Coordinates of C-alpha atoms in Angstrom, one line a residue:
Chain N
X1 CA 55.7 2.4 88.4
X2 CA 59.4 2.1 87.6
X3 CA 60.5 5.0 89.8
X4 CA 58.9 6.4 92.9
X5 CA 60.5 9.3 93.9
X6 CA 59.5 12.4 92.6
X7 CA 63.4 13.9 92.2
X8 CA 64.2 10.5 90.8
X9 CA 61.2 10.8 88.3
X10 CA 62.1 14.4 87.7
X11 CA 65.4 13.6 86.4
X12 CA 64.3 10.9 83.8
X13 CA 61.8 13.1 82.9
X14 CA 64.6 15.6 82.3
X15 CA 66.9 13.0 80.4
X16 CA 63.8 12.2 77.7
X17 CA 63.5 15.8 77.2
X18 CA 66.8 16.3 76.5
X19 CA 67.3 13.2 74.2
X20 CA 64.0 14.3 72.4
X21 CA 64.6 17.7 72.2
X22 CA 68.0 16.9 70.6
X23 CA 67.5 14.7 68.7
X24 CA 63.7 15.9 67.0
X25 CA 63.0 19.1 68.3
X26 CA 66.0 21.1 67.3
X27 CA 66.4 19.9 64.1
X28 CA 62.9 20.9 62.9
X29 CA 63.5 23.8 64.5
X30 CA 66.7 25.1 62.8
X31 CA 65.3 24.1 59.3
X32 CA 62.1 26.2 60.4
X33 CA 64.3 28.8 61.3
X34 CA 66.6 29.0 58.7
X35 CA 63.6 28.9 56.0
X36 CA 63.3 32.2 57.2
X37 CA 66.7 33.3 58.0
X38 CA 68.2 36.2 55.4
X39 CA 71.6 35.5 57.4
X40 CA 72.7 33.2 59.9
X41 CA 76.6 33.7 61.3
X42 CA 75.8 33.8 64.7
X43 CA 73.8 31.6 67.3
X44 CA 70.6 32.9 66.2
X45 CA 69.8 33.6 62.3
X46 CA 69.4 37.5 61.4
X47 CA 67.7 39.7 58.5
X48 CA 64.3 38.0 58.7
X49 CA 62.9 37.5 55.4
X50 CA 59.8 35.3 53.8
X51 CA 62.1 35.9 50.4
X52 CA 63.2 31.9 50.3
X53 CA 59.1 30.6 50.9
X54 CA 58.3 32.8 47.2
X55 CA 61.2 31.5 45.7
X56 CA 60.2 28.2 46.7
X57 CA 56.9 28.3 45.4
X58 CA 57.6 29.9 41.8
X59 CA 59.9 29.6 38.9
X60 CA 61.8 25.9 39.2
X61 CA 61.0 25.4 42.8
X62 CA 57.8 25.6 42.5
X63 CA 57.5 22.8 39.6
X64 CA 59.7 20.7 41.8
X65 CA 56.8 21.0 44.5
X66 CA 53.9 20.1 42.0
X67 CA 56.2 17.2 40.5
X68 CA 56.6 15.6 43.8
X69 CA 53.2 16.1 44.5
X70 CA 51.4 14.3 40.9
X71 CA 54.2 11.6 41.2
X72 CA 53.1 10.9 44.7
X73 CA 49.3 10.6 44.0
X74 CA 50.3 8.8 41.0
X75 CA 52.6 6.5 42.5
X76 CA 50.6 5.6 45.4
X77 CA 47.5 5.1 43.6
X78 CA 48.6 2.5 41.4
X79 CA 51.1 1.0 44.2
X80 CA 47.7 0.9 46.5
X81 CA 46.1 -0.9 43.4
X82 CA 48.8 -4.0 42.8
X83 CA 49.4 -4.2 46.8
X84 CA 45.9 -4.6 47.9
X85 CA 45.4 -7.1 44.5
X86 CA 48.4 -9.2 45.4
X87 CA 47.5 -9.3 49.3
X88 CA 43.7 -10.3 48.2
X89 CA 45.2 -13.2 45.5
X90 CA 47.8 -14.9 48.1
X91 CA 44.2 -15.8 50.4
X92 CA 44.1 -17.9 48.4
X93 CA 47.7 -19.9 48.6
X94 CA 49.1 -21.7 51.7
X95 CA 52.3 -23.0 53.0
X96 CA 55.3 -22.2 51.5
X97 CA 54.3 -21.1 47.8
X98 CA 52.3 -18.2 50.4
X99 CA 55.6 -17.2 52.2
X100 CA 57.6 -17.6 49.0
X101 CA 55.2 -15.4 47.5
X102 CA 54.8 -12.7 50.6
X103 CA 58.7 -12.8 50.6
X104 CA 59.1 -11.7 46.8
X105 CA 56.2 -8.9 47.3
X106 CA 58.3 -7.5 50.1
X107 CA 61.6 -7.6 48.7
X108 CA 61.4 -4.1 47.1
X109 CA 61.6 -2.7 50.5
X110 CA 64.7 -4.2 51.0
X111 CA 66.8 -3.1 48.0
X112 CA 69.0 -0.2 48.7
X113 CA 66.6 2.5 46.4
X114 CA 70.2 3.5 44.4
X115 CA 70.2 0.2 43.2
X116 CA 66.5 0.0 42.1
X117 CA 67.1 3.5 39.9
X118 CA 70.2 1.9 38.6
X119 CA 68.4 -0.8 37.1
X120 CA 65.5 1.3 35.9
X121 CA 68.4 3.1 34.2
X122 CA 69.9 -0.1 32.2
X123 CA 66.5 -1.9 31.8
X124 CA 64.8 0.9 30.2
X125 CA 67.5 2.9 28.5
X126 CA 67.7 0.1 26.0
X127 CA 65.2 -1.9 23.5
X128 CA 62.2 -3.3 24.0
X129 CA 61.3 -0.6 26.1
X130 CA 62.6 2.6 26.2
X131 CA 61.8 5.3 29.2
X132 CA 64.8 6.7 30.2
X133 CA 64.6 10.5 29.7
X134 CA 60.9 10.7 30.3
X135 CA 58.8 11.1 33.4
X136 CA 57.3 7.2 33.2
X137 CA 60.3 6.0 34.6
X138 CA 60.4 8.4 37.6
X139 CA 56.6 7.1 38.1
X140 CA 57.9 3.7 37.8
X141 CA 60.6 4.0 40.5
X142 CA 58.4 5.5 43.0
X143 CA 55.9 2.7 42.2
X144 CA 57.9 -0.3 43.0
X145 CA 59.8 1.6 46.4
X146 CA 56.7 1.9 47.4
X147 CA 54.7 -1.5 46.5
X148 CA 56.0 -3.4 49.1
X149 CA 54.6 -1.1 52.0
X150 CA 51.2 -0.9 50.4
X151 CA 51.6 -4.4 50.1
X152 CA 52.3 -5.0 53.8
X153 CA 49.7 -2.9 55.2
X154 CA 47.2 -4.2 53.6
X155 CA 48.0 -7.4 54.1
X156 CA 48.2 -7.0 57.6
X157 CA 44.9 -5.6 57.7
X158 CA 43.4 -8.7 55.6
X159 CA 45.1 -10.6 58.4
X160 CA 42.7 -9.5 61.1
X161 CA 39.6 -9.3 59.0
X162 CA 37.4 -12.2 60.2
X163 CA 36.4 -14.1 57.5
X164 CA 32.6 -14.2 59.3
X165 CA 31.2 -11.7 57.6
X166 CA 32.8 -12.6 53.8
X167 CA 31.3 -16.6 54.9
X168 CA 28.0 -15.3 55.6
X169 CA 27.7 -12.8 52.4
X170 CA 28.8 -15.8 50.0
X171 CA 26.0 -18.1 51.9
X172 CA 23.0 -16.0 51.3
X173 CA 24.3 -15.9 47.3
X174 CA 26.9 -12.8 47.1
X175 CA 29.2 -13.3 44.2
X176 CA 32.5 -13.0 44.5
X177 CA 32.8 -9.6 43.1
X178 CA 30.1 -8.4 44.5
X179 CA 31.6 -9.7 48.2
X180 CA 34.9 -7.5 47.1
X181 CA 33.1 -4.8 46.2
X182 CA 30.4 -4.7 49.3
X183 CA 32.4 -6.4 52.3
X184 CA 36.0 -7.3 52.0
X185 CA 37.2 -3.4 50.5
X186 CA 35.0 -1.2 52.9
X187 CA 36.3 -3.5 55.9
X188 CA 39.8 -3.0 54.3
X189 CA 39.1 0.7 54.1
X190 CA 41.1 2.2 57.0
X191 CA 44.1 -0.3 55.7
X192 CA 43.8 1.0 52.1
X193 CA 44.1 5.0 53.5
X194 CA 47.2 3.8 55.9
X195 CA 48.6 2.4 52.8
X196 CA 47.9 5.3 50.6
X197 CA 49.2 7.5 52.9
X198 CA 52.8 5.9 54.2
X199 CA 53.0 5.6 50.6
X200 CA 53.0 9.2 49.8
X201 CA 54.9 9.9 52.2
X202 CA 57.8 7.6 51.0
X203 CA 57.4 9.1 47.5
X204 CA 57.3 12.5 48.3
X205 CA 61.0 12.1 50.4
X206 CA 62.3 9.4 47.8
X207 CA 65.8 10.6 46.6
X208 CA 67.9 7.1 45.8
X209 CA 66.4 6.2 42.8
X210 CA 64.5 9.4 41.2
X211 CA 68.5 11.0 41.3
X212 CA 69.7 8.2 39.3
X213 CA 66.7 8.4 36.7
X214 CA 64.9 12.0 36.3
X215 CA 64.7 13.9 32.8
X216 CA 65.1 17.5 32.9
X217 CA 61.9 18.3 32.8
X218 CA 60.4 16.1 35.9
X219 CA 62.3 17.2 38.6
X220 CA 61.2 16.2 42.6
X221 CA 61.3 17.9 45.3
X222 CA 64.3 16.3 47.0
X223 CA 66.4 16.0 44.0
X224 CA 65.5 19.9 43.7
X225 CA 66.5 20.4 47.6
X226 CA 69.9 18.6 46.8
X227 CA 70.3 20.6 43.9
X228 CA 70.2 23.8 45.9
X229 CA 72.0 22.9 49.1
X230 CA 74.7 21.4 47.1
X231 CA 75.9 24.8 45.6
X232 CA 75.1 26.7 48.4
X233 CA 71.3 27.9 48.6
X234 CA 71.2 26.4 52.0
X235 CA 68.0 29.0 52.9
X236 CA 66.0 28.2 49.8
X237 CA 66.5 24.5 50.2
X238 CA 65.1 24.9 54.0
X239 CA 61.8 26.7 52.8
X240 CA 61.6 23.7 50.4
X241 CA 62.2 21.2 52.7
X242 CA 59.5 22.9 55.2
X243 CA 57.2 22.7 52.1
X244 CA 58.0 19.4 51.8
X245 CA 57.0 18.4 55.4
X246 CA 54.0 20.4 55.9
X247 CA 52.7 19.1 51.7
X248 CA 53.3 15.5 53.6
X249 CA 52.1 16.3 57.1
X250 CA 48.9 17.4 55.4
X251 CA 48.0 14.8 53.3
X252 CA 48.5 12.3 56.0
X253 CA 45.9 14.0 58.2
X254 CA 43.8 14.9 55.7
X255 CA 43.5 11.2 54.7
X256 CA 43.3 10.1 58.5
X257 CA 40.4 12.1 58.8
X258 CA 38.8 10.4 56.1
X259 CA 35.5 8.5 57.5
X260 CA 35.1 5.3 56.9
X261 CA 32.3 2.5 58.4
X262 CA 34.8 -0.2 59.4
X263 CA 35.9 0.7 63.2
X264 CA 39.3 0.0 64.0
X265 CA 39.5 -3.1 66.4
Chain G
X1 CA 32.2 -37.7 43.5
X2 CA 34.3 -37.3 40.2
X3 CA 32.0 -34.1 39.3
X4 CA 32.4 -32.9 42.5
X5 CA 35.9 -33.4 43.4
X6 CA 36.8 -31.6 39.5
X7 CA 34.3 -28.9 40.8
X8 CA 35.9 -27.7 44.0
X9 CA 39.2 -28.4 42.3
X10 CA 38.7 -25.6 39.1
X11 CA 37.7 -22.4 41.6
X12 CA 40.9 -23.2 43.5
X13 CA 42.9 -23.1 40.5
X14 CA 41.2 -20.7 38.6
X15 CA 41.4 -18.4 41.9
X16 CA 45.1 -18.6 42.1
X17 CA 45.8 -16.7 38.3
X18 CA 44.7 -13.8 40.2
X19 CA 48.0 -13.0 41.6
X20 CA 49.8 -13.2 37.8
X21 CA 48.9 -9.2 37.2
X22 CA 50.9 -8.2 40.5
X23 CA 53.6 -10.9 40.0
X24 CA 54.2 -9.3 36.2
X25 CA 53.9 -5.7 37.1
X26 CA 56.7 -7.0 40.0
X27 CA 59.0 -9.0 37.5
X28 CA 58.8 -6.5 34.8
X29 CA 59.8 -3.2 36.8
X30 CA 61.5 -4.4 39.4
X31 CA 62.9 -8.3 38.7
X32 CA 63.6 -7.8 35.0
X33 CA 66.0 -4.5 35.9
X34 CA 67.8 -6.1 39.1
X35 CA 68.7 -9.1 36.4
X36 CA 70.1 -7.0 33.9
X37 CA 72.3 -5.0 36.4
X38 CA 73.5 -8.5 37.2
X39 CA 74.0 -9.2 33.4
X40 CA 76.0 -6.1 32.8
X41 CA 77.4 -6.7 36.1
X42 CA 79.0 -9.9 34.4
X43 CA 79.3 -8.9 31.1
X44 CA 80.7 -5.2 30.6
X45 CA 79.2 -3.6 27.7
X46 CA 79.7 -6.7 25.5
X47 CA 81.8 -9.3 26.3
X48 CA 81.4 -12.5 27.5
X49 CA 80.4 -13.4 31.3
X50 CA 83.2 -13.7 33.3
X51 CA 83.9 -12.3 37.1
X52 CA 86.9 -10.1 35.9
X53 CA 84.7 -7.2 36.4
X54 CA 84.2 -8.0 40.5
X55 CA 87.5 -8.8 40.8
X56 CA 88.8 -5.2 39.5
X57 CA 86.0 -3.9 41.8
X58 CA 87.2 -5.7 44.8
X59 CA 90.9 -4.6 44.3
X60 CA 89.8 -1.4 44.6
X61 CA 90.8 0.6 47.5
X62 CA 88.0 3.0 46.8
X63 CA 85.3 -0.1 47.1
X64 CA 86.7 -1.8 49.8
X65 CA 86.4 1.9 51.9
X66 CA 83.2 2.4 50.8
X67 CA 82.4 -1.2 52.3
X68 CA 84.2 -0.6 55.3
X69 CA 82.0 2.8 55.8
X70 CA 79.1 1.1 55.2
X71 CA 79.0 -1.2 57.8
X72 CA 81.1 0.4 60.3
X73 CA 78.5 2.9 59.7
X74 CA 75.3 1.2 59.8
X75 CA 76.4 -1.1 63.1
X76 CA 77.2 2.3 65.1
X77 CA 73.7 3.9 63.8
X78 CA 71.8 0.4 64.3
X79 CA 73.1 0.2 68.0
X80 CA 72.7 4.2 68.7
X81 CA 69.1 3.2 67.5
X82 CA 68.8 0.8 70.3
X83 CA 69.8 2.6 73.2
X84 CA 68.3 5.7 72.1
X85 CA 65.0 4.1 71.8
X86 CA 64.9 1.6 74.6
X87 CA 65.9 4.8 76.9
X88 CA 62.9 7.0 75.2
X89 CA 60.3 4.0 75.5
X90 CA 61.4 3.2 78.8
X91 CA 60.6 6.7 79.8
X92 CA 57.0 7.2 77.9
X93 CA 56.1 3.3 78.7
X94 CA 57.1 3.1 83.0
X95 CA 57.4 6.9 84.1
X96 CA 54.6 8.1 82.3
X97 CA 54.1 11.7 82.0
X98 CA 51.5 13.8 80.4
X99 CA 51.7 13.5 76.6
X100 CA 53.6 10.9 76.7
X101 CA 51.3 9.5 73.9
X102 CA 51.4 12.3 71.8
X103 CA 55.0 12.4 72.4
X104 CA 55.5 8.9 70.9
X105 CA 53.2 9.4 68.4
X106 CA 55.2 12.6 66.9
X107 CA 58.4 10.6 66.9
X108 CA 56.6 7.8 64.5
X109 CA 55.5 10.7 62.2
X110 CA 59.6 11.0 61.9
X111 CA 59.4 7.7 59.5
X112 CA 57.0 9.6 57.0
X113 CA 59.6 12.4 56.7
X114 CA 62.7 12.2 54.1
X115 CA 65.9 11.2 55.7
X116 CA 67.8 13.5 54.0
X117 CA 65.8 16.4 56.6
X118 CA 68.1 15.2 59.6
X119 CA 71.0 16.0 57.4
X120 CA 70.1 19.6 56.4
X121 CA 69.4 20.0 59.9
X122 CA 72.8 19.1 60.8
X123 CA 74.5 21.3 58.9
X124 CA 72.4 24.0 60.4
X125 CA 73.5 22.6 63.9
X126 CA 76.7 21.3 63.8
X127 CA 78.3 22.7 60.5
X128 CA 81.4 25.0 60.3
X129 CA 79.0 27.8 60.4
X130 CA 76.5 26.2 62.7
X131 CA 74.8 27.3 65.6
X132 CA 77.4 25.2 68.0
X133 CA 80.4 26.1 66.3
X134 CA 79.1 29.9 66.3
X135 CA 78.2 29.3 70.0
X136 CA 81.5 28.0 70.7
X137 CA 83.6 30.3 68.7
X138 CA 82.2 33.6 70.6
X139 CA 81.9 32.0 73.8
X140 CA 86.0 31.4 73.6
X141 CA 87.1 33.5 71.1
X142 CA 88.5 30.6 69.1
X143 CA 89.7 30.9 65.3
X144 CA 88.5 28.1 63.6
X145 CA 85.6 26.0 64.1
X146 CA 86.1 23.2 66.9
X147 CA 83.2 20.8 66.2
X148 CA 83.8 18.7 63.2
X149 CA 82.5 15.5 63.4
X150 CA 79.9 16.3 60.6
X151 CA 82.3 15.7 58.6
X152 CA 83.5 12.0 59.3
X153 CA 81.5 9.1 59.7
X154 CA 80.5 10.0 63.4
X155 CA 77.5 13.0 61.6
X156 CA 76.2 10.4 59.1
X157 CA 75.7 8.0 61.9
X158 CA 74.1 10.5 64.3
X159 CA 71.9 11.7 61.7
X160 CA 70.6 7.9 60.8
X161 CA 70.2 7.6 64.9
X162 CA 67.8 10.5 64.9
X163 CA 66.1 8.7 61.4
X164 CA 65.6 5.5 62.6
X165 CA 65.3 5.3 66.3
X166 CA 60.9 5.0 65.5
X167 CA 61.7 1.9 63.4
X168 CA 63.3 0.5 67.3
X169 CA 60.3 2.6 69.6
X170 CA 57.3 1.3 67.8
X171 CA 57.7 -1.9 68.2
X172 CA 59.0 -1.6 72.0
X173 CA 56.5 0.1 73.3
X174 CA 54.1 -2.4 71.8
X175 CA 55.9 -4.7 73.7
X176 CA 56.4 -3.1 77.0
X177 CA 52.9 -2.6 76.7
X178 CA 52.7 -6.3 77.1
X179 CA 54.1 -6.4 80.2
X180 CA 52.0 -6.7 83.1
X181 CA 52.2 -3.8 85.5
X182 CA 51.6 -6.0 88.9
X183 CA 55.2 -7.5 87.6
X184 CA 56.8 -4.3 88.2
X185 CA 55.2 -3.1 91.0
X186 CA 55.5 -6.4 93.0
X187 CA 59.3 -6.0 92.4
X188 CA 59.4 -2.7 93.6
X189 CA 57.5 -3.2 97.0
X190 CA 60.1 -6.1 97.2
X191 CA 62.7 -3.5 97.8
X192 CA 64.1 -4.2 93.8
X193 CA 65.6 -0.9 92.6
X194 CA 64.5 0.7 88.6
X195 CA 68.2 -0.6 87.5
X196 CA 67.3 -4.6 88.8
X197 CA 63.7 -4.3 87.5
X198 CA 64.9 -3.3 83.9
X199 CA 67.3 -6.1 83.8
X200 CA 65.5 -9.1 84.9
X201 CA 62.2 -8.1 84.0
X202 CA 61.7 -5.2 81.5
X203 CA 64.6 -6.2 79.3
X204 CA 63.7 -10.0 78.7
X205 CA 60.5 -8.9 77.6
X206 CA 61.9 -5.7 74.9
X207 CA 64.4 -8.6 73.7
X208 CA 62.4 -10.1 70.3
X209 CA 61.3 -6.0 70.0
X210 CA 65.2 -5.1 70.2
X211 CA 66.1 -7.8 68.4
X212 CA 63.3 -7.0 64.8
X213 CA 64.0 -3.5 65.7
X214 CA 67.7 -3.6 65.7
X215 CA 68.2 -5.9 62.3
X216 CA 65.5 -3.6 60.6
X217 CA 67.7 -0.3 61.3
X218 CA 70.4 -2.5 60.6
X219 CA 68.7 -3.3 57.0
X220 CA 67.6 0.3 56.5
X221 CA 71.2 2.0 57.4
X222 CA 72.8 -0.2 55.0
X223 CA 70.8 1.4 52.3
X224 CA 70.6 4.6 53.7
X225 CA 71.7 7.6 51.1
X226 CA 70.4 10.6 51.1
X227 CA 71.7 11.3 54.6
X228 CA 75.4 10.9 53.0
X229 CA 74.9 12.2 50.3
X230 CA 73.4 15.8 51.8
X231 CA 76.2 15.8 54.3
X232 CA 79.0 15.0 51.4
X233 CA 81.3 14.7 53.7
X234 CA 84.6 13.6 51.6
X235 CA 86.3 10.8 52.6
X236 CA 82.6 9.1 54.1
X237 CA 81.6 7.1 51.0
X238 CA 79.2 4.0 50.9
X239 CA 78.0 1.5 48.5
X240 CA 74.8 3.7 47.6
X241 CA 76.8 6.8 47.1
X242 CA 79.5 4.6 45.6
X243 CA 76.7 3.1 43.0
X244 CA 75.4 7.4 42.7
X245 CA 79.4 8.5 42.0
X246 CA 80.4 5.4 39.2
X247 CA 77.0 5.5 37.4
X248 CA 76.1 9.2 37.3
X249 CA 79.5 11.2 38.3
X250 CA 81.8 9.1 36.0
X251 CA 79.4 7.0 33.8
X252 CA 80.9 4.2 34.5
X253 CA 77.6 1.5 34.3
X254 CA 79.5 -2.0 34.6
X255 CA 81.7 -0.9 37.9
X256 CA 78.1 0.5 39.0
X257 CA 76.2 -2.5 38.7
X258 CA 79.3 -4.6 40.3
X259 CA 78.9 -2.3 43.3
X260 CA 75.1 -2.6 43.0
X261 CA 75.1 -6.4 43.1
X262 CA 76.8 -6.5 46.1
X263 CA 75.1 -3.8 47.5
X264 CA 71.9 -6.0 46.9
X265 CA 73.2 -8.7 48.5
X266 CA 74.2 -7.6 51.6
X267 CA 70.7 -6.1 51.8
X268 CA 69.0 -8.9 50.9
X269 CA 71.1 -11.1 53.5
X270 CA 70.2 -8.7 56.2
X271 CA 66.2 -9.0 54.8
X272 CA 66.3 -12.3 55.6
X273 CA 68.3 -11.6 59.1
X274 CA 65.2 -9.8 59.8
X275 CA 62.1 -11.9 58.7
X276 CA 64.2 -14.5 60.4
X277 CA 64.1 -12.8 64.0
X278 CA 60.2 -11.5 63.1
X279 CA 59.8 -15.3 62.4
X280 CA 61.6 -16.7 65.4
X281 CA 60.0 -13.8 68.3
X282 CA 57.5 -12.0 66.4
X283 CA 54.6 -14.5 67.1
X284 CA 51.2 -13.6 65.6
X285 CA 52.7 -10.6 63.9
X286 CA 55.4 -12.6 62.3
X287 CA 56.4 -11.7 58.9
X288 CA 54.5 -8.4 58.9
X289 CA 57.0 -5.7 57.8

């Protein structure tokens, strides 16, 4: 459309595949490689080893992986459950108490995550409630980051739900629980995965706040990464951080796979 | 009329408590903390509220660098964002190409990864004992490495371009895909070259997607900190590293919070820069993060 000849076509062709293969290819590529790498002082790695994936998967490395992964499910979970009730309890405010009230459900997303940990850190490292030191408030930080995306998607999603079939459920005598329960959630179905999954994914790469707030014993994967990258265990950290990607890649495609009755318009 | 009006009135009202469990679980977590890092920010450890505490913070030289780095940092990224992805959309969206979907859809699956992967990566690519510098070393038997932009602002901002250049695709190629074809191709039979068409006719249209897409990054790179912080590049310090160094580094809580407040505002500020141009060009999708 935009270019006709076929050298000229060629070329931009040739330009996105370099930008892309920059800028995303190669550095998957190198963190692949060096996951494996026993050496690497030259152009290429050298001594080719699968030494840093057992590493990665026992002793502290290997809690790290099953940390991120509970406080993910965790976190999500109950971030899916406020998000999808706040979306459902603005339907029924207008005007500018709605807005006021979408704005302050987003706001979490818009607070450097540093910041949120900080304050986890003074709120709760002093009476009435006490959590700092223990996992809760590594749960909690993960929870609010990722509220406000939960909160977005499915409010999106409520915002292209025709309220047809909801009109006609409460006219033949469906109470309002039972029209939750039997037509609004399965039609919100494939926004609740997408939720549950972009969640995850945040949770399981957080880093701001969980390094301003983790106990000893409740350590993430990325604050585990940092850890080992920081005094040198560059390899290591690689496997980990492949871990990390192919633990998130897989939940998010094992969750789009999920069946659900409501079609995607 | 009475019974009735009292009778639609009380399902309205008693519909609207539903959104006090979300509200609490917000203010208690998140509200409640932000307000006491702005209490301590004014207060110290004890005393009474005063502003000395922003005023030591804002004679420091160490502050006002980490300010400077933090938006010369995120502008640079934000607009490397913005060419980078109108270029890649451009490509996938009017000189389609096999793939090209799949293509577009693997660089959204970049915003579900950590940030801090682009940095690793880097170091891998770029660092003193990187592939290039490697590369470059035996290729002209130099001594010591000659790539070292890694280590100033220029590798934090390259690594939030390859981060955050999906936050600027997505939505242009939603709206490229807006754009009627017969446009184009009417142009083109005209005798109008791909360099005219994308100035009068693709890039009005990708303006309100450049425009949401460019104060997003812009909101996100301000906040950005695990790609600085894997990198720890001395001398390239911003207010979320700041925040990391005072509280956790040196315990110091009340410069922390000072930092952290203003931190918060600036993201906040550039929040509502954003829901403002969503607002403004976004149209039906307006608000939707």
């Amino acid at each position: 459309m935009l270019v006709w000849s076929k050298s000229g076509r060629w070329f931009a062709w040739g330009v996105a595949a370099a930008l892309i293969g920059m800028v995303y290819v190669a550095p998957l590529a190198v963190i692949l490689a060096a996951s494996f790498a026993g050496q690497w002082n030259d152009v290429l790695p050298s001594q080719p080893t699968v030494e840093h994936y057992l590493e990665a998967v026992t002793g502290a490395s290997g809690e790290a992986l099953w940390t991120s992964i509970v406080t993910g499910f965790v976190a999500s979970a109950l971030a899916l459950l406020t998000g999808t009730w706040a979306a459902l309890a603005l339907r029924q405010f207008s005007g500018v108490p709605r807005r006021l009230l979408d704005l302050l459900f987003f706001v979490p997303s818009a607070v450097p995550s540093v910041s949120v940990g900080l304050g986890l850190l003074v709120a709760f490292s002093r009476p009435p409630i006490l959590l700092n030191g223990t996992s809760t408030i590594v749960f909690v930080a993960h929870l609010i980051l990722v509220s406000a995306f939960t909160y977005g998607n499915v409010s999106a999603g409520l915002a292209r739900l025709s309220p047809d079939l909801e009109q006609v459920a409460e006219s033949l005598g469906a109470r309002p629980f039972y029209r939750l329960r039997h037509v609004t959630l399965p039609l919100l179905m494939p926004h609740l995965i997408a939720a549950f999954s972009l969640s995850f994914a945040l949770s399981m790469g957080e880093l701001g706040a969980t390094v301003m707030i983790y106990p000893p014993g409740w350590v993430t994967l990325p604050v585990n990464i940092f850890a080992l990258t920081d005094r040198g265990d560059v390899f290591e950290g690689a496997a980990l951080t492949m871990l990390l990607i192919l633990t998130t890649l897989a939940v998010l495609i094992g969750l789009s796979r999920i069946p659900t009755k409501a079609a995607p318009r | 009329m009475a019974e009735t009006v009292q009778a639609a009135a009380r399902p309205m009202d008693t519909g609207r408590l539903w959104v006090l469990p979300p509200l609490l679980v917000l203010a208690g977590l998140f509200f409640y903390p932000l307000s006491l890092i702005a209490s301590q920010a004014l207060t110290g450890d004890a005393g009474p509220a005063s502003f000395a505490h922003f005023a030591e913070v804002f004679r420091s030289q160490l502050f006002l660098g980490a300010l400077w780095h933090t938006v010369e940092i995120a502008v640079a990224a934000s607009a490397g964002c913005l060419v980078l992805g109108f270029a890649v959309a451009l490509v996938i969206a009017f000189v389609p190409f096999p793939g090209a979907r799949e293509v577009a859809r693997a660089i959204d699956t970049f915003i579900a990864l950590p940030t801090f992967l682009a940095a690793l990566a880097f170091t891998f690519i770029y660092g003193s004992a990187g592939v290039v510098n490697g590369a470059l070393i035996d290729l002209f038997h130099l001594e010591t490495p000659p790539v070292d932009f890694l280590y100033s602002p220029w590798g934090v901002i390259l690594a939030e371009v390859t981060v955050y250049t999906p936050f600027v695709l997505r939505p242009l190629l939603a709206a490229f895909s807006l754009i009627d074809i017969a446009q184009i191709e009417v142009a083109s039979s005209l005798g109008a070259r791909a360099p005219r068409i994308i100035r009068e006719i693709i890039l009005p249209a990708a303006l309100p997607a450049l425009l949401a897409g460019g104060s997003l990054c812009l909101l996100l790179t301000v906040n950005e900190f695990g790609i600085v912080l894997f990198i720890g590049a001395k001398g390239v310090i911003t207010l979320p590293l700041l925040v990391y160094d005072k509280a956790i580094q040196e315990f110091d809580y009340t410069a922390a919070c000072v930092i952290a407040i203003i931190n918060v505002a600036l993201s906040l500020s550039l929040y509502m820069l954003y829901r403002t141009t969503i607002a403004r060009f976004g149209g039906r999708n307006a608000g939707v993060v």
